[in-house]
CSV table of C-alpha atoms and ligand atoms in Angstrom, one decimal:
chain,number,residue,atom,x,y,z
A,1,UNK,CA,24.1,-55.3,-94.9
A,2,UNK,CA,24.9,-51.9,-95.3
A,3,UNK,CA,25.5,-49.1,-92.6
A,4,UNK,CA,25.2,-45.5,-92.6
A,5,UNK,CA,28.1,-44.2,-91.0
A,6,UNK,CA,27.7,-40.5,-92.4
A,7,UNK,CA,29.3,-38.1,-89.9
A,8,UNK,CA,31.0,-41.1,-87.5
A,9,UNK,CA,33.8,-42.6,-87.3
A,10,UNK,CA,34.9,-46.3,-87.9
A,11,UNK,CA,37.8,-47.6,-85.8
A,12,UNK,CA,38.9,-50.8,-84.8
A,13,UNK,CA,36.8,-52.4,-81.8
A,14,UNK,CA,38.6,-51.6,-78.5
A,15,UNK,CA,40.3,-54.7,-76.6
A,16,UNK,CA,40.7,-54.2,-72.3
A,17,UNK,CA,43.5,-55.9,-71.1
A,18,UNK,CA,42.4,-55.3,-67.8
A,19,UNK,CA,38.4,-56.0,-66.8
A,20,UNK,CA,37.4,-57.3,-63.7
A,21,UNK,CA,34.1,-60.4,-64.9
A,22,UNK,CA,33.8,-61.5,-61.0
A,23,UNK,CA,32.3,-64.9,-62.1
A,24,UNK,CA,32.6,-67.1,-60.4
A,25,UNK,CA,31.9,-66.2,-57.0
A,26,UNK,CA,31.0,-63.0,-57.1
A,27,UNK,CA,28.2,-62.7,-59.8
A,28,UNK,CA,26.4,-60.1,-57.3
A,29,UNK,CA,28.8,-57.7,-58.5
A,30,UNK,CA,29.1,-59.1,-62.0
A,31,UNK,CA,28.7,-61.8,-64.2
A,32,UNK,CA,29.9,-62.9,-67.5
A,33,UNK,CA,26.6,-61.9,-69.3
A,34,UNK,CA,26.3,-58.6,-67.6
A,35,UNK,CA,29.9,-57.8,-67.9
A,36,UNK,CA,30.8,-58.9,-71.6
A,37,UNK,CA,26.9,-56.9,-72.3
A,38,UNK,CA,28.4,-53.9,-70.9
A,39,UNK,CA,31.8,-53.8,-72.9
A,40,UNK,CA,29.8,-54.3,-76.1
A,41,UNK,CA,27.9,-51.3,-75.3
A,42,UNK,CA,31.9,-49.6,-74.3
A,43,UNK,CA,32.8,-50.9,-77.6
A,44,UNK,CA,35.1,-53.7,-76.7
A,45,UNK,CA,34.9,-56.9,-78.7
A,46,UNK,CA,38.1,-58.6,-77.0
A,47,UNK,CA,38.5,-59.0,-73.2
A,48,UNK,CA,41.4,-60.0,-70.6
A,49,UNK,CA,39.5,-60.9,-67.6
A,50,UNK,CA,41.0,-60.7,-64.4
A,51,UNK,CA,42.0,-63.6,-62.1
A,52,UNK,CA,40.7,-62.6,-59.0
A,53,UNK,CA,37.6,-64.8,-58.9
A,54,UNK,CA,36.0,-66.9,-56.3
A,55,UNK,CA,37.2,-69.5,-56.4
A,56,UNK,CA,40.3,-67.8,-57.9
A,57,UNK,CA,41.2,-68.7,-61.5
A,58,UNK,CA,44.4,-70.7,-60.5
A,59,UNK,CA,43.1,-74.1,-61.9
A,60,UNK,CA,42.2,-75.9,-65.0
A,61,UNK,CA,38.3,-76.3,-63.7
A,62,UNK,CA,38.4,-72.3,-63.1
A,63,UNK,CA,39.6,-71.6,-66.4
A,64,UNK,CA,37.4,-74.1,-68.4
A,65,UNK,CA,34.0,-72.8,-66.4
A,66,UNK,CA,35.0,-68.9,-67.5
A,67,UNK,CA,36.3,-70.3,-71.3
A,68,UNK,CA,32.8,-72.7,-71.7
A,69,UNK,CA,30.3,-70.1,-70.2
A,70,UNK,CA,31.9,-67.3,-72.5
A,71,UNK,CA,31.8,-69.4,-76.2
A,72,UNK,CA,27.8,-69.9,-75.2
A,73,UNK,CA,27.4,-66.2,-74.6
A,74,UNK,CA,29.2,-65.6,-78.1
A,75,UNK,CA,29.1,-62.1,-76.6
A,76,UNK,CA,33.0,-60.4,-76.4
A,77,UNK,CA,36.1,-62.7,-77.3
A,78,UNK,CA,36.7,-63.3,-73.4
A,79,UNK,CA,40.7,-63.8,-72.7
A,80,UNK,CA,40.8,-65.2,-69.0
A,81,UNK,CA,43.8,-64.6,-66.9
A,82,UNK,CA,45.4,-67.1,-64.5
A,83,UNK,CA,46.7,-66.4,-61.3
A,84,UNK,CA,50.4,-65.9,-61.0
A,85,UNK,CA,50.2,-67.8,-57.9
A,86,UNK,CA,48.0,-70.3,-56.1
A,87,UNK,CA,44.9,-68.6,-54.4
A,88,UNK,CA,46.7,-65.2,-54.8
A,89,UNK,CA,48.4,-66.0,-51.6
A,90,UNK,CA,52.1,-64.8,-53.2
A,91,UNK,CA,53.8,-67.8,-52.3
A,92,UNK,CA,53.5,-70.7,-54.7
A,93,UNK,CA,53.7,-70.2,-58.9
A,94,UNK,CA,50.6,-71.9,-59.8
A,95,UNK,CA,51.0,-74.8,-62.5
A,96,UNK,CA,52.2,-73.7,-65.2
A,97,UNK,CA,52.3,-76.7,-67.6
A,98,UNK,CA,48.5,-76.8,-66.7
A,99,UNK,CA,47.2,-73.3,-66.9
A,100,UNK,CA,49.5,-72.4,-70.4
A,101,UNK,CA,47.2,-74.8,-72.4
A,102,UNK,CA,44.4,-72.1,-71.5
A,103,UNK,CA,46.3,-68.6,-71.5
A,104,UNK,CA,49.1,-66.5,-71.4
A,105,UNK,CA,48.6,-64.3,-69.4
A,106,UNK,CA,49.0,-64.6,-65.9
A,107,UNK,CA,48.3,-62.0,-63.0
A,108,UNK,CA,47.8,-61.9,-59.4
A,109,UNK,CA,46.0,-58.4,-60.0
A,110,UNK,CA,44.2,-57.1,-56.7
A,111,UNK,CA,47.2,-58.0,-55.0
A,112,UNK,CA,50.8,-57.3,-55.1
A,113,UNK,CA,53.5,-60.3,-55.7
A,114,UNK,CA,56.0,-58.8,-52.6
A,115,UNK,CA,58.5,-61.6,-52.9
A,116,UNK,CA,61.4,-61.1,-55.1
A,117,UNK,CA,61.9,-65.0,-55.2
A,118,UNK,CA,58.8,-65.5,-57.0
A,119,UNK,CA,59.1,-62.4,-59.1
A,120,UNK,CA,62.2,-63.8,-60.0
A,121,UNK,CA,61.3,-67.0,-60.9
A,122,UNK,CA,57.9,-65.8,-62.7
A,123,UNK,CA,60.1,-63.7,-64.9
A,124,UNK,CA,62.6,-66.8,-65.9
A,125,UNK,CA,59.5,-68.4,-66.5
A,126,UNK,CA,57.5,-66.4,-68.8
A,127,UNK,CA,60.8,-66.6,-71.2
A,128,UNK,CA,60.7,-70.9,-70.8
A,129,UNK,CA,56.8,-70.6,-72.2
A,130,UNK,CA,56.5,-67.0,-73.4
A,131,UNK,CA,53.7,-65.8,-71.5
A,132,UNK,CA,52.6,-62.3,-70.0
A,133,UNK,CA,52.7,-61.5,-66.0
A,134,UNK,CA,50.5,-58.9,-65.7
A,135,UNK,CA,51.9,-56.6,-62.4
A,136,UNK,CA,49.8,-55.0,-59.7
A,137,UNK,CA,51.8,-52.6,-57.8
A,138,UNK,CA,51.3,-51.7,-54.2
A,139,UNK,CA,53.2,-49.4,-53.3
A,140,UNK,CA,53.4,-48.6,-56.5
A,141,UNK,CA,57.2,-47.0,-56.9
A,142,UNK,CA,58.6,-49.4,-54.7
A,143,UNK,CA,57.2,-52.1,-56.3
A,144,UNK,CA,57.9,-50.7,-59.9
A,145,UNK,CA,61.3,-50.1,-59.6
A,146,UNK,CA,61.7,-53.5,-57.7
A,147,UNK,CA,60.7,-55.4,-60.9
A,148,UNK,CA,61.7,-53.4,-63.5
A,149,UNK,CA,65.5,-53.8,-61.8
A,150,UNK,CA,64.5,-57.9,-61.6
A,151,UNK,CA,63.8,-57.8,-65.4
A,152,UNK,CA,66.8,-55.9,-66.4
A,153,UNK,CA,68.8,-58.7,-65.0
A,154,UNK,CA,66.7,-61.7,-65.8
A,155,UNK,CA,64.8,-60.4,-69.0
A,156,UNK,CA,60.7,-61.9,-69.3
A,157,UNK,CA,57.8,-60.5,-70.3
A,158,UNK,CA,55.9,-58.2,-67.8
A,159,UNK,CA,53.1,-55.4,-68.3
A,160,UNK,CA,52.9,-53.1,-65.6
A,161,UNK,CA,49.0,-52.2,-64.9
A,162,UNK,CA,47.3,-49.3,-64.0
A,163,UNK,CA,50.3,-46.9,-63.3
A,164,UNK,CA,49.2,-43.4,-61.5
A,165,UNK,CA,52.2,-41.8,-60.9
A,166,UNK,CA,54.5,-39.0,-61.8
A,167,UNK,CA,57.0,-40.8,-59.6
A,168,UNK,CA,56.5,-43.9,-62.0
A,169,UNK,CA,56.7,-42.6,-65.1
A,170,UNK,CA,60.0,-41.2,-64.6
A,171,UNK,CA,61.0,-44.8,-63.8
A,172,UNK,CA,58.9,-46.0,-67.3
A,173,UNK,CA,60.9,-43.7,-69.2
A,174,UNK,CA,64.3,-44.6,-67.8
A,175,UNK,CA,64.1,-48.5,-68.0
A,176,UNK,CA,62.5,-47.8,-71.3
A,177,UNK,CA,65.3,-45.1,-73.0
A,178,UNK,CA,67.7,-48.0,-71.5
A,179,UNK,CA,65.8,-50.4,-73.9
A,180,UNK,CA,64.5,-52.9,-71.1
A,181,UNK,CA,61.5,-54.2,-72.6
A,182,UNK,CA,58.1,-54.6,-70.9
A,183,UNK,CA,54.9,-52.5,-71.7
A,184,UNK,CA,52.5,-50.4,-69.4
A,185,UNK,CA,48.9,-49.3,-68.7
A,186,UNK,CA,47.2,-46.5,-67.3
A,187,UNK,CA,43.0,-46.5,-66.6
A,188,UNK,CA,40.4,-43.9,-68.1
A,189,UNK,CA,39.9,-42.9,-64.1
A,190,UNK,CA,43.6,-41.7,-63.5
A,191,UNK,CA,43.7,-39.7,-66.2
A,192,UNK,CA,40.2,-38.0,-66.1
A,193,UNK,CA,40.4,-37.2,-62.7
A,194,UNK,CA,42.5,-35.9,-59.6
A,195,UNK,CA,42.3,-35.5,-56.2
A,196,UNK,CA,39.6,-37.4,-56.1
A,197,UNK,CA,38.7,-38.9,-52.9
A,198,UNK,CA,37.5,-42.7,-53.8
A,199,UNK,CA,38.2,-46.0,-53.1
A,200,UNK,CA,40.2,-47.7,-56.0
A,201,UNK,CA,43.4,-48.6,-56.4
A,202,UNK,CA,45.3,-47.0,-57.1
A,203,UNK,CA,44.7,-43.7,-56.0
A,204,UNK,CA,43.2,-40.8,-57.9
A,205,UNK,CA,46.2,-38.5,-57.8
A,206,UNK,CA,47.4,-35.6,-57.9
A,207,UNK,CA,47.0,-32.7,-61.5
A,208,UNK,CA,51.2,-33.2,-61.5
A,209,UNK,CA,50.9,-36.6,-61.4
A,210,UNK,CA,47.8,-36.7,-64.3
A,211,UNK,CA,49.8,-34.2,-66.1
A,212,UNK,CA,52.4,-36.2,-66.2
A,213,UNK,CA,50.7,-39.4,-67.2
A,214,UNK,CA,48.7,-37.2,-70.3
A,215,UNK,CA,52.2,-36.2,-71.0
A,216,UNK,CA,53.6,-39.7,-70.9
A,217,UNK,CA,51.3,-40.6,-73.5
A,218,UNK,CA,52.0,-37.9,-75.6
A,219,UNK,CA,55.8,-39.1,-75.7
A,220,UNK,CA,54.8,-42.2,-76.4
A,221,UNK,CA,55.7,-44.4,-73.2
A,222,UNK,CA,52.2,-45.7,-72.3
A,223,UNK,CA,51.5,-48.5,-74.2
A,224,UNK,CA,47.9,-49.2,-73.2
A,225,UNK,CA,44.9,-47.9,-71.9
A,226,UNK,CA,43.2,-50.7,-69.8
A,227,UNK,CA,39.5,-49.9,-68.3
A,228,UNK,CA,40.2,-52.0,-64.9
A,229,UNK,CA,36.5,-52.0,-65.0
A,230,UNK,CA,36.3,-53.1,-61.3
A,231,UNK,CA,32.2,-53.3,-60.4
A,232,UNK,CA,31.1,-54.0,-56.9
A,233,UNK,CA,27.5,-54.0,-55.3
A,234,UNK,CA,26.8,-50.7,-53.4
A,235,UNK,CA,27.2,-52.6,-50.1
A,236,UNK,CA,30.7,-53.5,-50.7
A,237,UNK,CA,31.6,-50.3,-51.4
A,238,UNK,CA,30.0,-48.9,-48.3
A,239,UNK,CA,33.0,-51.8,-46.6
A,240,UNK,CA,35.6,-50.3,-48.2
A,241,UNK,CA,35.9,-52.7,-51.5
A,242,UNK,CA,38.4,-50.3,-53.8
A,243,UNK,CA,37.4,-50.0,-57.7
A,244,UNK,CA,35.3,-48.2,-60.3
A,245,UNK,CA,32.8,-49.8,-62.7
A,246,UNK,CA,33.1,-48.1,-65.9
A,247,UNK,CA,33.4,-50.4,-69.0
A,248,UNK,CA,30.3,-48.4,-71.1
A,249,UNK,CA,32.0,-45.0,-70.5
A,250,UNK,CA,35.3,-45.7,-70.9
A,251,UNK,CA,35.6,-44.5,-74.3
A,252,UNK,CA,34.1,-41.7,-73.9
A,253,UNK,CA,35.8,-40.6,-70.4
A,254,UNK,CA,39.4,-41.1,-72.6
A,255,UNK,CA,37.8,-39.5,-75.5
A,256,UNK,CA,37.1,-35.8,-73.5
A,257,UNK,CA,40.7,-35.9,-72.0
A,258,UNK,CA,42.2,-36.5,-75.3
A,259,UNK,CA,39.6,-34.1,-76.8
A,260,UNK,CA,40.6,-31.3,-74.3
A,261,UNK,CA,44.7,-32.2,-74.5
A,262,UNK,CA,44.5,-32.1,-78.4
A,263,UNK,CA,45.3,-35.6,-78.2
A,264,UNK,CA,44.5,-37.6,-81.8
A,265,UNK,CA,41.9,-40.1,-82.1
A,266,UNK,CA,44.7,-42.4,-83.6
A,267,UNK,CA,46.7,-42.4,-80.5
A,268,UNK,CA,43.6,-43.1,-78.9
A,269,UNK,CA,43.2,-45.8,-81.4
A,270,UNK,CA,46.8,-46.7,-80.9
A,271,UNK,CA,46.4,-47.1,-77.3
A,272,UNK,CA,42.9,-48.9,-76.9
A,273,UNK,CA,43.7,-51.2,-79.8
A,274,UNK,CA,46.2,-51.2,-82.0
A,275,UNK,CA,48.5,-51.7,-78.8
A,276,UNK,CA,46.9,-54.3,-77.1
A,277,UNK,CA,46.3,-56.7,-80.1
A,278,UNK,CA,49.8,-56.1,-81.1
A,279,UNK,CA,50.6,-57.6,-77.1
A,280,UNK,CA,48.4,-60.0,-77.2
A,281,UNK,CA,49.3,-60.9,-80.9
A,282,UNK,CA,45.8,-60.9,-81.9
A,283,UNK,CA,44.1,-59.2,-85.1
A,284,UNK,CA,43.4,-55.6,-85.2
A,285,UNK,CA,39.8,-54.4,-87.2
A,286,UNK,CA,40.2,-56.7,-89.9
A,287,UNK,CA,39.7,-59.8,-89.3
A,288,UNK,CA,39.6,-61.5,-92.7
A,289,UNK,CA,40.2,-59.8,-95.7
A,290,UNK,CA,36.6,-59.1,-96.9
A,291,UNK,CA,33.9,-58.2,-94.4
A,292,UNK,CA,35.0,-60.0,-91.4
A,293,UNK,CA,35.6,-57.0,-89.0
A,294,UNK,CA,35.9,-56.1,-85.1
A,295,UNK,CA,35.0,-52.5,-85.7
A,296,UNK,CA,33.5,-49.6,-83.3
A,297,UNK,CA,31.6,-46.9,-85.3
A,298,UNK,CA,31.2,-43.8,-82.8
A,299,UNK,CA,30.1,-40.5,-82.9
A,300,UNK,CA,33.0,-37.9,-82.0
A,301,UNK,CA,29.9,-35.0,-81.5
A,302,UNK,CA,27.9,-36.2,-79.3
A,303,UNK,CA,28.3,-35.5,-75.6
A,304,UNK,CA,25.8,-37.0,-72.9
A,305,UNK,CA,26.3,-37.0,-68.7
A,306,UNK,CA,27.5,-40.3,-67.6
A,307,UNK,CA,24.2,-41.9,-65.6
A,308,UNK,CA,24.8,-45.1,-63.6
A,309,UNK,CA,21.3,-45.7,-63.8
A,310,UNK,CA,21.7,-46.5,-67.5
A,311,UNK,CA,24.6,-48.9,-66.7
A,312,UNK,CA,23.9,-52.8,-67.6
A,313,UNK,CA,26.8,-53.6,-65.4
A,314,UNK,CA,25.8,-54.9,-62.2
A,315,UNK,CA,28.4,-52.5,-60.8
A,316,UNK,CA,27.1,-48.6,-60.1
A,317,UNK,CA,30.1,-47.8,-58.4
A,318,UNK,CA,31.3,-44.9,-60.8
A,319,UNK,CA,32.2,-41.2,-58.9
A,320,UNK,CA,31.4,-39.8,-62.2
A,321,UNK,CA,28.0,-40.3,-62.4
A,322,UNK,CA,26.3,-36.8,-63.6
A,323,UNK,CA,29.6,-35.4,-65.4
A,324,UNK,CA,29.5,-34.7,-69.1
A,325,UNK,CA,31.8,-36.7,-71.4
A,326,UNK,CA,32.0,-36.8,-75.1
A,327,UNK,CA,31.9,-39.3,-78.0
A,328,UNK,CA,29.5,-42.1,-78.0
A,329,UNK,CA,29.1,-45.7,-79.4
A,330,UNK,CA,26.8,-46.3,-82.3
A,331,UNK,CA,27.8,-49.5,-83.0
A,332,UNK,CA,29.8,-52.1,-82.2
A,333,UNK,CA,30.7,-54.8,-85.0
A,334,UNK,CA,32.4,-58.0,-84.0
A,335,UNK,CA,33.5,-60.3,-87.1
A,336,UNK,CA,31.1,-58.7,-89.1
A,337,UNK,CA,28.1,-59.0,-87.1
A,338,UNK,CA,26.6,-56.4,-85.4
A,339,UNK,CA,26.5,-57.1,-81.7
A,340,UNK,CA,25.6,-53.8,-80.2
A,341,UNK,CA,23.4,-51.0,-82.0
A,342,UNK,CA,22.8,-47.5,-80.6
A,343,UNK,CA,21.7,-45.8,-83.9
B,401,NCD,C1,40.2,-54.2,-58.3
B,401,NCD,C2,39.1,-55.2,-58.0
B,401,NCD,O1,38.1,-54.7,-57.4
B,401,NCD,O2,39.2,-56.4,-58.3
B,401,NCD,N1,40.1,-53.0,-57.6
B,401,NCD,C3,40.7,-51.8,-57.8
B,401,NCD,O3,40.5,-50.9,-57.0
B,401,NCD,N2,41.3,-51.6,-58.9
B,401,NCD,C4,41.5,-54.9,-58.1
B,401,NCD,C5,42.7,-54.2,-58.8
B,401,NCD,O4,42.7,-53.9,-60.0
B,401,NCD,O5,43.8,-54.1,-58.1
B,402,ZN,ZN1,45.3,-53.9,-59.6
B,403,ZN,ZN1,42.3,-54.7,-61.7
């Protein structure tokens, strides 16, 4: 099969290390078919899907429901995340020997691990069976420079999510130009936008602090862009449930900043995932020499106003419904087969 791809651009498909599936428990908000439909349509062929569940993902039964469910959809490549620690409760390393058969990747995401003990212990084991922790930070410096100080000393493997400060940057580039090594994310949202007054976490902050971050990816100290495509129903949000659905835009949200900061689309590239698979030690693109590919074919011209009414995510909770981005998604190819057409 042949594609016309005159005028667009072919890069590899996108992979989120950070997506928020809420099945099982919450499939009101989002479920595996909805969610893994609406990264296709982002341009994402490879998924890390959060552990925050109901029940949470802390358990082989968990883990095989998500895994099972996701191979029948033969939708995106679904990586699902454990919990660092039983029931997110913070105080007890879920089992280890157990969940590693499954993944490796493990994050209590949604909530902050607070005690160093189990920080400590997490990081000592991640280097025994060389898997990812996956760090939400709340507060954020605090917490930031309260691991990155524990992995100095210990060593391990951690990726710090969704960073939104100035404040933490300047901490990312010290531990790095010291040569501790970890790797970090920052979302579409805290990048696109400031002083935006909405409930996710982190905080929309300040220009200074998105300066900084554009900056930080300019210098080459952000290693990933992650979606944390966090949908909730509009009644949750109207209780205060923090998070922004935005898998199907997120490429183009990213796109405009780099667009208006002269930004390359190969840093872009680099970034949503070249970077990841090299993380997750996964292939990039090509698959198979030949014609096995996990491509995204999108078109840099075209600019359209983001409309949650179009979304196929369960999840309309996006403060940027209305505003104009640019680039869009033509196609999205995953090992050769086309799984999403928009020609
Ligand atoms: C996330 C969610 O809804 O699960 N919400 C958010 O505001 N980002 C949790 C998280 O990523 O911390
Ligand atoms: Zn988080
Ligand atoms: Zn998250």
């Amino acid at each position: 099969q042949t594609i016309d791809g005159e005028g667009y651009t072919l890069l590899p498909s996108f992979i989120d290390m950070h997506t928020h599936l809420r099945d099982p428990g919450y499939t009101y908000k989002e479920d595996l078919e909805t969610g893994q439909r609406a990264a296709i349509k982002g341009g994402y062929t490879t998924l890390c899907a959060m552990a925050n569940t109901n029940p949470v993902c802390d358990n082989k039964e968990i883990i095989e429901y998500v895994i099972n469910k996701s191979k029948k959809l033969n939708l995106c490549d679904v990586i699902q995340i454990s919990s660092l620690t039983k029931n997110l409760d913070g105080n007890e390393i879920v089992d280890i020997d157990e969940m590693i058969k499954y993944t490796n990747l493990f994050s209590d995401d949604g909530k902050t691990v607070f005690d160093e003990n189990i920080m400590k212990e997490a990081l000592k084991l991640s280097q025994k069976y060389n898997f990812k922790i996956l760090t939400h930070c709340d507060p954020e410096v605090d917490i930031v420079k309260s691991d990155l100080n524990l992995l100095e000393s210990i060593g391990g493997n951690l990726h710090i999510c969704h960073i939104s400060l100035k404040e933490t940057l300047r901490l990312i580039e010290e531990f790095k130009n010291k040569n501790v090594r970890f790797t970090c994310e920052v979302t579409p949202h805290h990048i696109f936008s400031y002083d935006l007054d909405y409930r996710v976490n982190p905080s929309i902050a300040s220009i200074q602090d998105v300066n900084a971050l554009i900056q930080g990816i300019k210098d080459g100290y952000i290693d990933v862009i992650g979606t944390d495509h966090a949908p909730h129903s509009k009644e949750d949000k109207t209780k205060g449930s923090p998070g922004i659905s935005l898998i199907e835009v997120a490429f183009s949200m990213i796109y405009k900043v780099f667009k208006e900061k002269n930004i390359s689309i190969n840093k872009l590239s680099e970034l949503m995932s070249y970077n990841p698979s090299q993380i997750l030690n996964l292939n990039c693109g090509l698959i198979k020499e030949g014609y096995e590919g996990n491509l995204v074919l999108v078109d840099l011209d075209s600019a359209y106003y983001i409309d949650t009414n179009n979304f196929i995510s369960k999840g309309k909770n996006n403060p940027f419904d209305g505003i104009k981005v640019y680039g869009e998604v033509k196609i999205t190819v995953k090992r050769g087969r086309i799984i999403y057409d928009n020609r």
